PDB file of C-alpha atoms in Angstrom:
ATOM      1  CA  MET A   1     -17.202   2.425 -12.376  1.00  0.00           C
ATOM      2  CA  ILE A   2     -14.508   2.520 -15.035  1.00  0.00           C
ATOM      3  CA  ILE A   3     -15.121   3.609 -18.624  1.00  0.00           C
ATOM      4  CA  ARG A   4     -12.545   3.791 -21.406  1.00  0.00           C
ATOM      5  CA  TRP A   5     -12.818   5.369 -24.848  1.00  0.00           C
ATOM      6  CA  GLU A   6     -10.253   4.966 -27.622  1.00  0.00           C
ATOM      7  CA  SER A   7      -9.439   6.431 -30.992  1.00  0.00           C
ATOM      8  CA  GLU A   8      -6.752   5.074 -33.292  1.00  0.00           C
ATOM      9  CA  HIS A   9      -3.906   6.408 -31.125  1.00  0.00           C
ATOM     10  CA  ASP A  10      -5.406   7.969 -27.994  1.00  0.00           C
ATOM     11  CA  TYR A  11      -7.509   7.012 -25.002  1.00  0.00           C
ATOM     12  CA  VAL A  12      -9.616   8.634 -22.296  1.00  0.00           C
ATOM     13  CA  LEU A  13     -10.411   6.754 -19.104  1.00  0.00           C
ATOM     14  CA  VAL A  14     -12.843   7.737 -16.351  1.00  0.00           C
ATOM     15  CA  HIS A  15     -12.963   6.181 -12.896  1.00  0.00           C
ATOM     16  CA  VAL A  16     -15.797   7.106 -10.534  1.00  0.00           C
ATOM     17  CA  HIS A  17     -15.591   5.772  -6.978  1.00  0.00           C
ATOM     18  CA  GLN A  18     -16.267   6.613  -3.369  1.00  0.00           C
ATOM     19  CA  ASP A  19     -13.346   7.291  -1.056  1.00  0.00           C
ATOM     20  CA  MET A  20     -13.154   6.121   2.565  1.00  0.00           C
ATOM     21  CA  PHE A  21     -15.077   9.222   3.678  1.00  0.00           C
ATOM     22  CA  GLY A  22     -17.994   8.504   1.348  1.00  0.00           C
ATOM     23  CA  ASP A  23     -17.118  11.308  -1.082  1.00  0.00           C
ATOM     24  CA  TRP A  24     -17.535  10.680  -4.809  1.00  0.00           C
ATOM     25  CA  ILE A  25     -14.270  11.015  -6.733  1.00  0.00           C
ATOM     26  CA  PHE A  26     -14.196  11.547 -10.494  1.00  0.00           C
ATOM     27  CA  VAL A  27     -10.855  10.699 -12.128  1.00  0.00           C
ATOM     28  CA  ARG A  28     -10.194  11.409 -15.806  1.00  0.00           C
ATOM     29  CA  ALA A  29      -7.016  10.212 -17.507  1.00  0.00           C
ATOM     30  CA  TRP A  30      -5.971  10.675 -21.116  1.00  0.00           C
ATOM     31  CA  GLY A  31      -3.007   9.894 -23.294  1.00  0.00           C
ATOM     32  CA  GLN A  32      -1.501   7.999 -26.173  1.00  0.00           C
ATOM     33  CA  ILE A  33      -2.123   4.252 -26.324  1.00  0.00           C
ATOM     34  CA  GLY A  34       0.963   2.218 -25.470  1.00  0.00           C
ATOM     35  CA  THR A  35       2.966   5.127 -24.064  1.00  0.00           C
ATOM     36  CA  ALA A  36       3.377   6.923 -20.755  1.00  0.00           C
ATOM     37  CA  TYR A  37       2.336  10.217 -22.346  1.00  0.00           C
ATOM     38  CA  GLY A  38      -0.832  11.609 -20.872  1.00  0.00           C
ATOM     39  CA  GLY A  39      -2.376  13.294 -17.913  1.00  0.00           C
ATOM     40  CA  ILE A  40      -4.689  12.712 -15.029  1.00  0.00           C
ATOM     41  CA  GLN A  41      -7.198  14.916 -13.235  1.00  0.00           C
ATOM     42  CA  HIS A  42      -9.083  14.254  -9.988  1.00  0.00           C
ATOM     43  CA  ALA A  43     -12.295  16.050  -9.014  1.00  0.00           C
ATOM     44  CA  LEU A  44     -14.525  15.827  -5.967  1.00  0.00           C
ATOM     45  CA  ALA A  45     -18.182  15.595  -6.972  1.00  0.00           C
ATOM     46  CA  GLU A  46     -20.924  16.990  -4.744  1.00  0.00           C
ATOM     47  CA  ASP A  47     -22.749  13.671  -5.046  1.00  0.00           C
ATOM     48  CA  TYR A  48     -23.181  10.607  -7.255  1.00  0.00           C
ATOM     49  CA  THR A  49     -25.551  12.472  -9.570  1.00  0.00           C
ATOM     50  CA  GLN A  50     -22.958  15.134 -10.338  1.00  0.00           C
ATOM     51  CA  ALA A  51     -20.298  12.478 -10.994  1.00  0.00           C
ATOM     52  CA  MET A  52     -22.630  10.727 -13.443  1.00  0.00           C
ATOM     53  CA  THR A  53     -23.372  14.051 -15.156  1.00  0.00           C
ATOM     54  CA  TRP A  54     -19.620  14.478 -15.685  1.00  0.00           C
ATOM     55  CA  VAL A  55     -19.432  10.928 -17.088  1.00  0.00           C
ATOM     56  CA  SER A  56     -22.249  11.756 -19.495  1.00  0.00           C
ATOM     57  CA  ASP A  57     -20.443  14.938 -20.570  1.00  0.00           C
ATOM     58  CA  VAL A  58     -17.203  13.048 -21.249  1.00  0.00           C
ATOM     59  CA  ASP A  59     -19.107  10.362 -23.168  1.00  0.00           C
ATOM     60  CA  HIS A  60     -20.747  13.008 -25.354  1.00  0.00           C
ATOM     61  CA  ILE A  61     -17.473  14.838 -26.034  1.00  0.00           C
ATOM     62  CA  GLN A  62     -15.545  11.668 -26.851  1.00  0.00           C
ATOM     63  CA  GLY A  63     -18.283  10.555 -29.219  1.00  0.00           C
ATOM     64  CA  LEU A  64     -18.043  13.873 -31.054  1.00  0.00           C
ATOM     65  CA  ARG A  65     -14.266  13.427 -31.302  1.00  0.00           C
ATOM     66  CA  GLY A  66     -14.640   9.998 -32.885  1.00  0.00           C
ATOM     67  CA  PHE A  67     -13.641   7.951 -29.835  1.00  0.00           C
ATOM     68  CA  ALA A  68     -15.381   4.615 -29.280  1.00  0.00           C
ATOM     69  CA  LYS A  69     -16.306   3.261 -25.852  1.00  0.00           C
ATOM     70  CA  VAL A  70     -14.270   0.069 -25.418  1.00  0.00           C
ATOM     71  CA  LEU A  71     -14.786  -0.673 -21.712  1.00  0.00           C
ATOM     72  CA  GLU A  72     -17.442  -0.046 -19.093  1.00  0.00           C
ATOM     73  CA  THR A  73     -17.120  -2.074 -15.924  1.00  0.00           C
ATOM     74  CA  SER A  74     -17.403  -2.022 -12.162  1.00  0.00           C
ATOM     75  CA  ASP A  75     -14.345  -1.513  -9.960  1.00  0.00           C
ATOM     76  CA  ASP A  76     -14.281  -5.157  -8.858  1.00  0.00           C
ATOM     77  CA  ALA A  77     -14.357  -6.711 -12.351  1.00  0.00           C
ATOM     78  CA  PRO A  78     -11.154  -8.387 -13.597  1.00  0.00           C
ATOM     79  CA  GLU A  79     -10.861  -5.917 -16.499  1.00  0.00           C
ATOM     80  CA  ALA A  80     -10.788  -3.062 -14.010  1.00  0.00           C
ATOM     81  CA  ARG A  81      -7.349  -4.047 -12.663  1.00  0.00           C
ATOM     82  CA  ASP A  82      -5.551  -3.170 -15.894  1.00  0.00           C
ATOM     83  CA  ALA A  83      -7.433   0.093 -16.203  1.00  0.00           C
ATOM     84  CA  VAL A  84      -6.615   1.148 -12.633  1.00  0.00           C
ATOM     85  CA  ARG A  85      -2.981   0.103 -13.125  1.00  0.00           C
ATOM     86  CA  GLN A  86      -2.744   2.569 -16.007  1.00  0.00           C
ATOM     87  CA  LEU A  87      -4.168   5.300 -13.774  1.00  0.00           C
ATOM     88  CA  SER A  88      -1.574   4.600 -11.093  1.00  0.00           C
ATOM     89  CA  LEU A  89       1.249   4.832 -13.661  1.00  0.00           C
ATOM     90  CA  LEU A  90       0.068   8.304 -14.683  1.00  0.00           C
ATOM     91  CA  ASP A  91      -0.537   9.395 -11.096  1.00  0.00           C
ATOM     92  CA  GLY A  92       3.031   8.585 -10.047  1.00  0.00           C
ATOM     93  CA  ARG A  93       4.619  11.202 -12.279  1.00  0.00           C
TER      94      ARG A  93
END
């Protein structure tokens, strides 16, 4: 699952997926739209329910900050490629 929120200049992106060991990984990236400025954080969730609780928390916080949800898709959707590409750019720093 990939979800992206945006404000006028900033974005927050969350990617929830299972790794090859079956663990649930929660990735949160943030930054300025159109730049390489930002950060990325990985967390290991105890289970899918905890990962979804974290997604709900991020959704609530971004809504309070005036961010709008602009993307919610599965990992295998075409739109997901661009979102994951942005994550890999941040992760390589």
